[in-house]
mmCIF file of N, CA and C in Angstrom:
data_model
loop_
_atom_site.group_PDB
_atom_site.id
_atom_site.type_symbol
_atom_site.label_atom_id
_atom_site.label_comp_id
_atom_site.label_asym_id
_atom_site.label_seq_id
_atom_site.Cartn_x
_atom_site.Cartn_y
_atom_site.Cartn_z
ATOM 1 N N MET A 78 18.807 32.846 -13.269
ATOM 2 C CA MET A 78 19.687 32.682 -12.134
ATOM 3 C C MET A 78 19.048 31.827 -11.037
ATOM 4 N N ARG A 79 17.715 31.873 -10.904
ATOM 5 C CA ARG A 79 17.034 31.129 -9.850
ATOM 6 C C ARG A 79 16.944 29.634 -10.160
ATOM 7 N N GLN A 80 16.811 29.264 -11.423
ATOM 8 C CA GLN A 80 16.661 27.851 -11.758
ATOM 9 C C GLN A 80 17.881 27.019 -11.368
ATOM 10 N N PRO A 81 19.097 27.440 -11.654
ATOM 11 C CA PRO A 81 20.243 26.629 -11.219
ATOM 12 C C PRO A 81 20.280 26.448 -9.691
ATOM 13 N N ARG A 82 19.912 27.466 -8.955
ATOM 14 C CA ARG A 82 19.904 27.379 -7.500
ATOM 15 C C ARG A 82 18.840 26.376 -7.040
ATOM 16 N N ALA A 83 17.678 26.388 -7.680
ATOM 17 C CA ALA A 83 16.611 25.450 -7.328
ATOM 18 C C ALA A 83 17.049 24.017 -7.603
ATOM 19 N N TYR A 84 17.713 23.788 -8.722
ATOM 20 C CA TYR A 84 18.215 22.448 -9.033
ATOM 21 C C TYR A 84 19.254 21.992 -8.012
ATOM 22 N N LEU A 85 20.095 22.897 -7.583
ATOM 23 C CA LEU A 85 21.116 22.577 -6.588
ATOM 24 C C LEU A 85 20.461 22.188 -5.263
ATOM 25 N N ILE A 86 19.489 22.966 -4.828
ATOM 26 C CA ILE A 86 18.806 22.679 -3.565
ATOM 27 C C ILE A 86 18.058 21.357 -3.661
ATOM 28 N N LEU A 87 17.377 21.124 -4.771
ATOM 29 C CA LEU A 87 16.643 19.878 -4.960
ATOM 30 C C LEU A 87 17.580 18.672 -4.959
ATOM 31 N N SER A 88 18.706 18.783 -5.626
ATOM 32 C CA SER A 88 19.647 17.660 -5.650
ATOM 33 C C SER A 88 20.258 17.421 -4.274
ATOM 34 N N MET A 89 20.501 18.476 -3.514
ATOM 35 C CA MET A 89 21.030 18.315 -2.164
ATOM 36 C C MET A 89 20.007 17.615 -1.261
ATOM 37 N N LEU A 90 18.735 17.977 -1.373
ATOM 38 C CA LEU A 90 17.692 17.325 -0.577
ATOM 39 C C LEU A 90 17.559 15.852 -0.931
ATOM 40 N N CYS A 91 17.623 15.533 -2.208
ATOM 41 C CA CYS A 91 17.552 14.133 -2.637
ATOM 42 C C CYS A 91 18.728 13.332 -2.087
ATOM 43 N N THR A 92 19.897 13.913 -2.097
ATOM 44 C CA THR A 92 21.088 13.244 -1.574
ATOM 45 C C THR A 92 20.955 12.993 -0.073
ATOM 46 N N ILE A 93 20.455 13.964 0.644
ATOM 47 C CA ILE A 93 20.274 13.820 2.094
ATOM 48 C C ILE A 93 19.272 12.710 2.400
ATOM 49 N N LEU A 94 18.151 12.688 1.678
ATOM 50 C CA LEU A 94 17.148 11.643 1.888
ATOM 51 C C LEU A 94 17.708 10.267 1.578
ATOM 52 N N LEU A 95 18.506 10.164 0.536
ATOM 53 C CA LEU A 95 19.123 8.892 0.181
ATOM 54 C C LEU A 95 20.062 8.417 1.282
ATOM 55 N N LEU A 96 20.868 9.314 1.817
ATOM 56 C CA LEU A 96 21.804 8.946 2.882
ATOM 57 C C LEU A 96 21.076 8.527 4.151
ATOM 58 N N ILE A 97 19.979 9.200 4.465
ATOM 59 C CA ILE A 97 19.215 8.847 5.655
ATOM 60 C C ILE A 97 18.620 7.456 5.498
ATOM 61 N N SER A 98 18.036 7.160 4.349
ATOM 62 C CA SER A 98 17.412 5.847 4.154
ATOM 63 C C SER A 98 18.460 4.743 4.143
ATOM 64 N N CYS A 99 19.631 4.996 3.586
ATOM 65 C CA CYS A 99 20.702 3.998 3.616
ATOM 66 C C CYS A 99 21.174 3.754 5.040
ATOM 67 N N GLY A 100 21.212 4.798 5.841
ATOM 68 C CA GLY A 100 21.621 4.669 7.232
ATOM 69 C C GLY A 100 20.639 3.833 8.027
ATOM 70 N N GLN A 101 19.334 4.018 7.779
ATOM 71 C CA GLN A 101 18.324 3.221 8.470
ATOM 72 C C GLN A 101 18.436 1.752 8.070
ATOM 73 N N ARG A 102 18.649 1.474 6.801
ATOM 74 C CA ARG A 102 18.781 0.093 6.338
ATOM 75 C C ARG A 102 20.001 -0.564 6.981
ATOM 76 N N TYR A 103 21.100 0.178 7.041
ATOM 77 C CA TYR A 103 22.320 -0.323 7.657
ATOM 78 C C TYR A 103 22.072 -0.646 9.134
ATOM 79 N N GLU A 104 21.370 0.241 9.819
ATOM 80 C CA GLU A 104 21.062 0.030 11.238
ATOM 81 C C GLU A 104 20.135 -1.175 11.414
ATOM 82 N N ALA A 105 19.137 -1.317 10.539
ATOM 83 C CA ALA A 105 18.206 -2.450 10.602
ATOM 84 C C ALA A 105 18.950 -3.766 10.392
ATOM 85 N N LYS A 106 19.875 -3.788 9.466
ATOM 86 C CA LYS A 106 20.669 -4.996 9.230
ATOM 87 C C LYS A 106 21.426 -5.381 10.494
ATOM 88 N N GLY A 107 21.993 -4.406 11.179
ATOM 89 C CA GLY A 107 22.722 -4.675 12.421
ATOM 90 C C GLY A 107 21.820 -5.232 13.510
ATOM 91 N N VAL A 108 20.603 -4.689 13.630
ATOM 92 C CA VAL A 108 19.654 -5.165 14.635
ATOM 93 C C VAL A 108 19.264 -6.614 14.335
ATOM 94 N N VAL A 109 19.008 -6.921 13.075
ATOM 95 C CA VAL A 109 18.618 -8.283 12.691
ATOM 96 C C VAL A 109 19.781 -9.253 12.914
ATOM 97 N N LYS A 110 20.978 -8.862 12.520
ATOM 98 C CA LYS A 110 22.140 -9.740 12.722
ATOM 99 C C LYS A 110 22.336 -10.036 14.208
ATOM 100 N N ALA A 111 22.203 -9.029 15.054
ATOM 101 C CA ALA A 111 22.350 -9.223 16.497
ATOM 102 C C ALA A 111 21.257 -10.144 17.033
ATOM 103 N N PHE A 112 20.034 -9.985 16.544
ATOM 104 C CA PHE A 112 18.926 -10.844 16.951
ATOM 105 C C PHE A 112 19.203 -12.294 16.573
ATOM 106 N N VAL A 113 19.653 -12.507 15.348
ATOM 107 C CA VAL A 113 19.940 -13.866 14.881
ATOM 108 C C VAL A 113 21.072 -14.480 15.698
ATOM 109 N N GLU A 114 22.140 -13.742 15.919
ATOM 110 C CA GLU A 114 23.271 -14.261 16.693
ATOM 111 C C GLU A 114 22.863 -14.613 18.126
ATOM 112 N N ALA A 115 21.987 -13.803 18.711
ATOM 113 C CA ALA A 115 21.584 -14.036 20.102
ATOM 114 C C ALA A 115 20.548 -15.145 20.249
ATOM 115 N N ASN A 116 19.726 -15.365 19.219
ATOM 116 C CA ASN A 116 18.583 -16.258 19.390
ATOM 117 C C ASN A 116 18.568 -17.493 18.501
ATOM 118 N N ALA A 117 19.468 -17.608 17.558
ATOM 119 C CA ALA A 117 19.500 -18.795 16.694
ATOM 120 C C ALA A 117 19.963 -20.001 17.494
ATOM 121 N N THR A 118 19.413 -21.159 17.177
ATOM 122 C CA THR A 118 19.825 -22.368 17.879
ATOM 123 C C THR A 118 21.274 -22.712 17.546
ATOM 124 N N ASP A 119 21.694 -22.411 16.324
ATOM 125 C CA ASP A 119 23.086 -22.634 15.935
ATOM 126 C C ASP A 119 23.484 -21.583 14.905
ATOM 127 N N ALA A 120 23.843 -20.403 15.374
ATOM 128 C CA ALA A 120 24.158 -19.271 14.490
ATOM 129 C C ALA A 120 25.346 -19.565 13.575
ATOM 130 N N LYS A 121 26.217 -20.469 13.985
ATOM 131 C CA LYS A 121 27.395 -20.776 13.165
ATOM 132 C C LYS A 121 27.024 -21.538 11.898
ATOM 133 N N GLN A 122 25.852 -22.166 11.889
ATOM 134 C CA GLN A 122 25.399 -22.917 10.718
ATOM 135 C C GLN A 122 24.702 -22.031 9.684
ATOM 136 N N LEU A 123 24.478 -20.760 10.034
ATOM 137 C CA LEU A 123 23.790 -19.833 9.135
ATOM 138 C C LEU A 123 24.794 -18.925 8.445
ATOM 139 N N GLU A 124 24.613 -18.741 7.174
ATOM 140 C CA GLU A 124 25.416 -17.784 6.420
ATOM 141 C C GLU A 124 24.461 -16.766 5.808
ATOM 142 N N ILE A 125 24.457 -15.556 6.355
ATOM 143 C CA ILE A 125 23.593 -14.504 5.818
ATOM 144 C C ILE A 125 24.170 -14.084 4.472
ATOM 145 N N THR A 126 23.329 -14.144 3.429
ATOM 146 C CA THR A 126 23.815 -13.822 2.086
ATOM 147 C C THR A 126 23.425 -12.429 1.631
ATOM 148 N N SER A 127 22.248 -11.939 2.041
ATOM 149 C CA SER A 127 21.847 -10.590 1.627
ATOM 150 C C SER A 127 20.642 -10.114 2.425
ATOM 151 N N PHE A 128 20.382 -8.821 2.307
ATOM 152 C CA PHE A 128 19.205 -8.197 2.899
ATOM 153 C C PHE A 128 18.452 -7.463 1.807
ATOM 154 N N GLY A 129 17.134 -7.466 1.911
ATOM 155 C CA GLY A 129 16.299 -6.717 0.986
ATOM 156 C C GLY A 129 16.208 -5.265 1.415
ATOM 157 N N LYS A 130 15.272 -4.558 0.819
ATOM 158 C CA LYS A 130 15.101 -3.149 1.178
ATOM 159 C C LYS A 130 14.322 -3.031 2.479
ATOM 160 N N LEU A 131 14.495 -1.931 3.154
ATOM 161 C CA LEU A 131 13.779 -1.634 4.387
ATOM 162 C C LEU A 131 12.498 -0.899 4.012
ATOM 163 N N ASP A 132 11.383 -1.367 4.540
ATOM 164 C CA ASP A 132 10.099 -0.740 4.231
ATOM 165 C C ASP A 132 9.274 -0.679 5.514
ATOM 166 N N SER A 133 8.091 -0.078 5.433
ATOM 167 C CA SER A 133 7.261 0.058 6.631
ATOM 168 C C SER A 133 5.856 -0.466 6.378
ATOM 169 N N THR A 134 5.166 -0.767 7.487
ATOM 170 C CA THR A 134 3.790 -1.239 7.422
ATOM 171 C C THR A 134 3.063 -0.882 8.710
ATOM 172 N N ARG A 135 1.754 -0.743 8.608
ATOM 173 C CA ARG A 135 0.893 -0.563 9.780
ATOM 174 C C ARG A 135 -0.226 -1.588 9.775
ATOM 175 N N ILE A 136 -0.203 -2.522 8.839
ATOM 176 C CA ILE A 136 -1.349 -3.413 8.660
ATOM 177 C C ILE A 136 -1.223 -4.747 9.400
ATOM 178 N N ILE A 137 -0.227 -4.918 10.210
ATOM 179 C CA ILE A 137 -0.085 -6.163 10.967
ATOM 180 C C ILE A 137 -0.829 -6.011 12.285
ATOM 181 N N SER A 138 -1.763 -6.917 12.527
ATOM 182 C CA SER A 138 -2.596 -6.836 13.729
ATOM 183 C C SER A 138 -1.871 -7.438 14.934
ATOM 184 N N ASP A 139 -2.431 -7.155 16.108
ATOM 185 C CA ASP A 139 -1.896 -7.726 17.350
ATOM 186 C C ASP A 139 -1.921 -9.248 17.308
ATOM 187 N N SER A 140 -2.996 -9.800 16.756
ATOM 188 C CA SER A 140 -3.118 -11.260 16.728
ATOM 189 C C SER A 140 -2.047 -11.882 15.829
ATOM 190 N N ILE A 141 -1.706 -11.218 14.746
ATOM 191 C CA ILE A 141 -0.638 -11.732 13.871
ATOM 192 C C ILE A 141 0.707 -11.656 14.587
ATOM 193 N N ILE A 142 0.977 -10.543 15.250
ATOM 194 C CA ILE A 142 2.225 -10.410 16.022
ATOM 195 C C ILE A 142 2.291 -11.524 17.071
ATOM 196 N N HIS A 143 1.204 -11.740 17.780
ATOM 197 C CA HIS A 143 1.152 -12.791 18.810
ATOM 198 C C HIS A 143 1.421 -14.163 18.189
ATOM 199 N N GLU A 144 0.788 -14.440 17.059
ATOM 200 C CA GLU A 144 0.982 -15.728 16.389
ATOM 201 C C GLU A 144 2.424 -15.906 15.920
ATOM 202 N N LEU A 145 3.004 -14.866 15.336
ATOM 203 C CA LEU A 145 4.391 -14.955 14.872
ATOM 204 C C LEU A 145 5.356 -15.185 16.030
ATOM 205 N N ARG A 146 5.107 -14.537 17.140
ATOM 206 C CA ARG A 146 5.989 -14.676 18.294
ATOM 207 C C ARG A 146 5.902 -16.057 18.943
ATOM 208 N N ASN A 147 4.747 -16.685 18.866
ATOM 209 C CA ASN A 147 4.531 -17.932 19.595
ATOM 210 C C ASN A 147 4.658 -19.198 18.774
ATOM 211 N N ARG A 148 4.883 -19.097 17.501
ATOM 212 C CA ARG A 148 5.017 -20.328 16.717
ATOM 213 C C ARG A 148 6.418 -20.909 16.891
ATOM 214 N N LYS A 149 6.512 -22.189 16.716
ATOM 215 C CA LYS A 149 7.792 -22.901 16.877
ATOM 216 C C LYS A 149 8.581 -22.808 15.575
ATOM 217 N N ASP A 150 9.851 -22.485 15.699
ATOM 218 C CA ASP A 150 10.743 -22.406 14.546
ATOM 219 C C ASP A 150 12.059 -23.061 14.962
ATOM 220 N N PRO A 151 12.463 -24.152 14.306
ATOM 221 C CA PRO A 151 13.683 -24.848 14.712
ATOM 222 C C PRO A 151 14.948 -23.997 14.561
ATOM 223 N N MET A 152 14.863 -22.937 13.792
ATOM 224 C CA MET A 152 16.036 -22.073 13.608
ATOM 225 C C MET A 152 16.333 -21.246 14.865
ATOM 226 N N PHE A 153 15.295 -20.988 15.678
ATOM 227 C CA PHE A 153 15.459 -20.121 16.845
ATOM 228 C C PHE A 153 15.102 -20.833 18.145
ATOM 229 N N LYS A 154 15.732 -20.370 19.211
ATOM 230 C CA LYS A 154 15.453 -20.867 20.555
ATOM 231 C C LYS A 154 14.039 -20.454 20.960
ATOM 232 N N SER A 155 13.483 -21.141 21.918
ATOM 233 C CA SER A 155 12.182 -20.730 22.453
ATOM 234 C C SER A 155 12.407 -19.690 23.548
ATOM 235 N N GLY A 156 11.360 -18.961 23.888
ATOM 236 C CA GLY A 156 11.442 -17.985 24.971
ATOM 237 C C GLY A 156 12.177 -16.709 24.604
ATOM 238 N N ILE A 157 12.114 -16.305 23.343
ATOM 239 C CA ILE A 157 12.781 -15.073 22.906
ATOM 240 C C ILE A 157 12.090 -13.874 23.543
ATOM 241 N N SER A 158 12.887 -12.929 24.007
ATOM 242 C CA SER A 158 12.359 -11.702 24.597
ATOM 243 C C SER A 158 12.247 -10.641 23.490
ATOM 244 N N TYR A 159 11.029 -10.142 23.293
ATOM 245 C CA TYR A 159 10.768 -9.138 22.259
ATOM 246 C C TYR A 159 10.462 -7.791 22.906
ATOM 247 N N PRO A 160 10.728 -6.694 22.213
ATOM 248 C CA PRO A 160 10.332 -5.383 22.739
ATOM 249 C C PRO A 160 8.804 -5.247 22.710
ATOM 250 N N GLU A 161 8.296 -4.340 23.501
ATOM 251 C CA GLU A 161 6.862 -4.115 23.577
ATOM 252 C C GLU A 161 6.335 -3.580 22.246
ATOM 253 N N TYR A 162 5.153 -4.036 21.880
ATOM 254 C CA TYR A 162 4.499 -3.576 20.649
ATOM 255 C C TYR A 162 3.103 -3.087 21.001
ATOM 256 N N HIS A 163 2.732 -1.905 20.515
ATOM 257 C CA HIS A 163 1.404 -1.341 20.749
ATOM 258 C C HIS A 163 0.618 -1.352 19.448
ATOM 259 N N LYS A 164 -0.624 -1.732 19.547
ATOM 260 C CA LYS A 164 -1.503 -1.835 18.382
ATOM 261 C C LYS A 164 -1.439 -0.571 17.523
ATOM 262 N N GLY A 165 -1.266 -0.761 16.228
ATOM 263 C CA GLY A 165 -1.266 0.355 15.295
ATOM 264 C C GLY A 165 0.078 1.037 15.092
ATOM 265 N N GLU A 166 1.080 0.645 15.856
ATOM 266 C CA GLU A 166 2.402 1.255 15.669
ATOM 267 C C GLU A 166 2.961 0.901 14.301
ATOM 268 N N LYS A 167 3.657 1.845 13.723
ATOM 269 C CA LYS A 167 4.324 1.574 12.452
ATOM 270 C C LYS A 167 5.484 0.619 12.703
ATOM 271 N N LEU A 168 5.570 -0.397 11.879
ATOM 272 C CA LEU A 168 6.674 -1.338 11.946
ATOM 273 C C LEU A 168 7.510 -1.224 10.680
ATOM 274 N N LEU A 169 8.789 -1.448 10.824
ATOM 275 C CA LEU A 169 9.676 -1.535 9.676
ATOM 276 C C LEU A 169 9.955 -3.008 9.439
ATOM 277 N N PHE A 170 10.160 -3.383 8.194
ATOM 278 C CA PHE A 170 10.481 -4.782 7.922
ATOM 279 C C PHE A 170 11.567 -4.884 6.872
ATOM 280 N N ILE A 171 12.333 -5.960 6.987
ATOM 281 C CA ILE A 171 13.434 -6.221 6.074
ATOM 282 C C ILE A 171 13.549 -7.742 5.895
ATOM 283 N N ARG A 172 13.812 -8.157 4.691
ATOM 284 C CA ARG A 172 13.970 -9.594 4.404
ATOM 285 C C ARG A 172 15.451 -9.946 4.426
ATOM 286 N N MET A 173 15.758 -11.023 5.130
ATOM 287 C CA MET A 173 17.118 -11.534 5.196
ATOM 288 C C MET A 173 17.177 -12.854 4.423
ATOM 289 N N ARG A 174 18.119 -12.949 3.520
ATOM 290 C CA ARG A 174 18.350 -14.209 2.817
ATOM 291 C C ARG A 174 19.579 -14.862 3.436
ATOM 292 N N TYR A 175 19.501 -16.178 3.602
ATOM 293 C CA TYR A 175 20.605 -16.886 4.241
ATOM 294 C C TYR A 175 20.714 -18.289 3.673
ATOM 295 N N ARG A 176 21.861 -18.874 3.913
ATOM 296 C CA ARG A 176 22.131 -20.244 3.485
ATOM 297 C C ARG A 176 22.346 -21.085 4.742
ATOM 298 N N GLN A 177 21.679 -22.258 4.750
ATOM 299 C CA GLN A 177 21.824 -23.178 5.869
ATOM 300 C C GLN A 177 21.824 -24.589 5.303
ATOM 301 N N ASP A 178 22.840 -25.344 5.648
ATOM 302 C CA ASP A 178 22.984 -26.718 5.150
ATOM 303 C C ASP A 178 22.923 -26.780 3.619
ATOM 304 N N GLY A 179 23.519 -25.780 2.972
ATOM 305 C CA GLY A 179 23.594 -25.754 1.517
ATOM 306 C C GLY A 179 22.335 -25.299 0.805
ATOM 307 N N GLU A 180 21.294 -24.951 1.540
ATOM 308 C CA GLU A 180 20.038 -24.513 0.934
ATOM 309 C C GLU A 180 19.794 -23.035 1.212
ATOM 310 N N GLU A 181 19.193 -22.355 0.223
ATOM 311 C CA GLU A 181 18.844 -20.939 0.365
ATOM 312 C C GLU A 181 17.491 -20.803 1.055
ATOM 313 N N HIS A 182 17.397 -19.855 1.987
ATOM 314 C CA HIS A 182 16.159 -19.571 2.711
ATOM 315 C C HIS A 182 16.035 -18.066 2.880
ATOM 316 N N SER A 183 14.858 -17.624 3.327
ATOM 317 C CA SER A 183 14.696 -16.217 3.678
ATOM 318 C C SER A 183 13.703 -16.089 4.821
ATOM 319 N N LYS A 184 13.862 -15.038 5.582
ATOM 320 C CA LYS A 184 12.945 -14.700 6.668
ATOM 321 C C LYS A 184 12.737 -13.193 6.633
ATOM 322 N N THR A 185 11.537 -12.782 7.022
ATOM 323 C CA THR A 185 11.216 -11.364 7.122
ATOM 324 C C THR A 185 11.185 -10.987 8.592
ATOM 325 N N PHE A 186 11.879 -9.921 8.926
ATOM 326 C CA PHE A 186 11.961 -9.447 10.308
ATOM 327 C C PHE A 186 11.226 -8.116 10.422
ATOM 328 N N TYR A 187 10.381 -8.010 11.440
ATOM 329 C CA TYR A 187 9.638 -6.790 11.721
ATOM 330 C C TYR A 187 10.299 -6.097 12.909
ATOM 331 N N LEU A 188 10.638 -4.831 12.714
ATOM 332 C CA LEU A 188 11.343 -4.060 13.743
ATOM 333 C C LEU A 188 10.491 -2.877 14.170
ATOM 334 N N ASP A 189 10.718 -2.422 15.400
ATOM 335 C CA ASP A 189 10.005 -1.233 15.841
ATOM 336 C C ASP A 189 10.488 -0.020 15.046
ATOM 337 N N GLU A 190 9.708 1.026 15.094
ATOM 338 C CA GLU A 190 9.971 2.224 14.279
ATOM 339 C C GLU A 190 11.327 2.860 14.572
ATOM 340 N N HIS A 191 11.809 2.695 15.794
ATOM 341 C CA HIS A 191 13.078 3.324 16.195
ATOM 342 C C HIS A 191 14.280 2.394 16.032
ATOM 343 N N LEU A 192 14.030 1.229 15.468
ATOM 344 C CA LEU A 192 15.071 0.245 15.199
ATOM 345 C C LEU A 192 15.830 -0.191 16.452
ATOM 346 N N THR A 193 15.069 -0.383 17.535
ATOM 347 C CA THR A 193 15.710 -0.826 18.780
ATOM 348 C C THR A 193 15.630 -2.328 18.965
ATOM 349 N N GLY A 194 14.754 -3.001 18.196
ATOM 350 C CA GLY A 194 14.667 -4.445 18.335
ATOM 351 C C GLY A 194 13.714 -5.078 17.341
ATOM 352 N N VAL A 195 13.818 -6.394 17.243
ATOM 353 C CA VAL A 195 12.948 -7.185 16.385
ATOM 354 C C VAL A 195 11.649 -7.450 17.159
ATOM 355 N N VAL A 196 10.522 -7.073 16.579
ATOM 356 C CA VAL A 196 9.214 -7.254 17.202
ATOM 357 C C VAL A 196 8.660 -8.645 16.897
ATOM 358 N N ALA A 197 8.933 -9.148 15.696
ATOM 359 C CA ALA A 197 8.501 -10.485 15.281
ATOM 360 C C ALA A 197 9.227 -10.830 13.988
ATOM 361 N N TYR A 198 9.108 -12.091 13.585
ATOM 362 C CA TYR A 198 9.687 -12.515 12.308
ATOM 363 C C TYR A 198 8.829 -13.616 11.724
ATOM 364 N N LYS A 199 8.973 -13.814 10.428
ATOM 365 C CA LYS A 199 8.293 -14.961 9.789
ATOM 366 C C LYS A 199 9.174 -15.523 8.703
#
């Protein structure tokens, strides 16, 4: 009698975890889309085709974040305002694939742990 109940509880927990992770990915996609629309030099020329999976990292150093934020990219305007980043904070990242001028491209966006903004991109 206990085994069926254990399987039920385990399957319910797996379902809940799946829904939570899908919700975070959905939210991350929205944050990235808003960032692109607000900061692209010509957002109308970009066609977002897909997003990869949402994952996390702690191995990006302050110097890498600084370098990513300060490099010139013709796709984006200069002077982008980024949220504050503290050394060692967990970052989430997601890859966006897009089409521009008939060519396929991709960029990786790093977001803060709470999905409030894009911290950097490459």
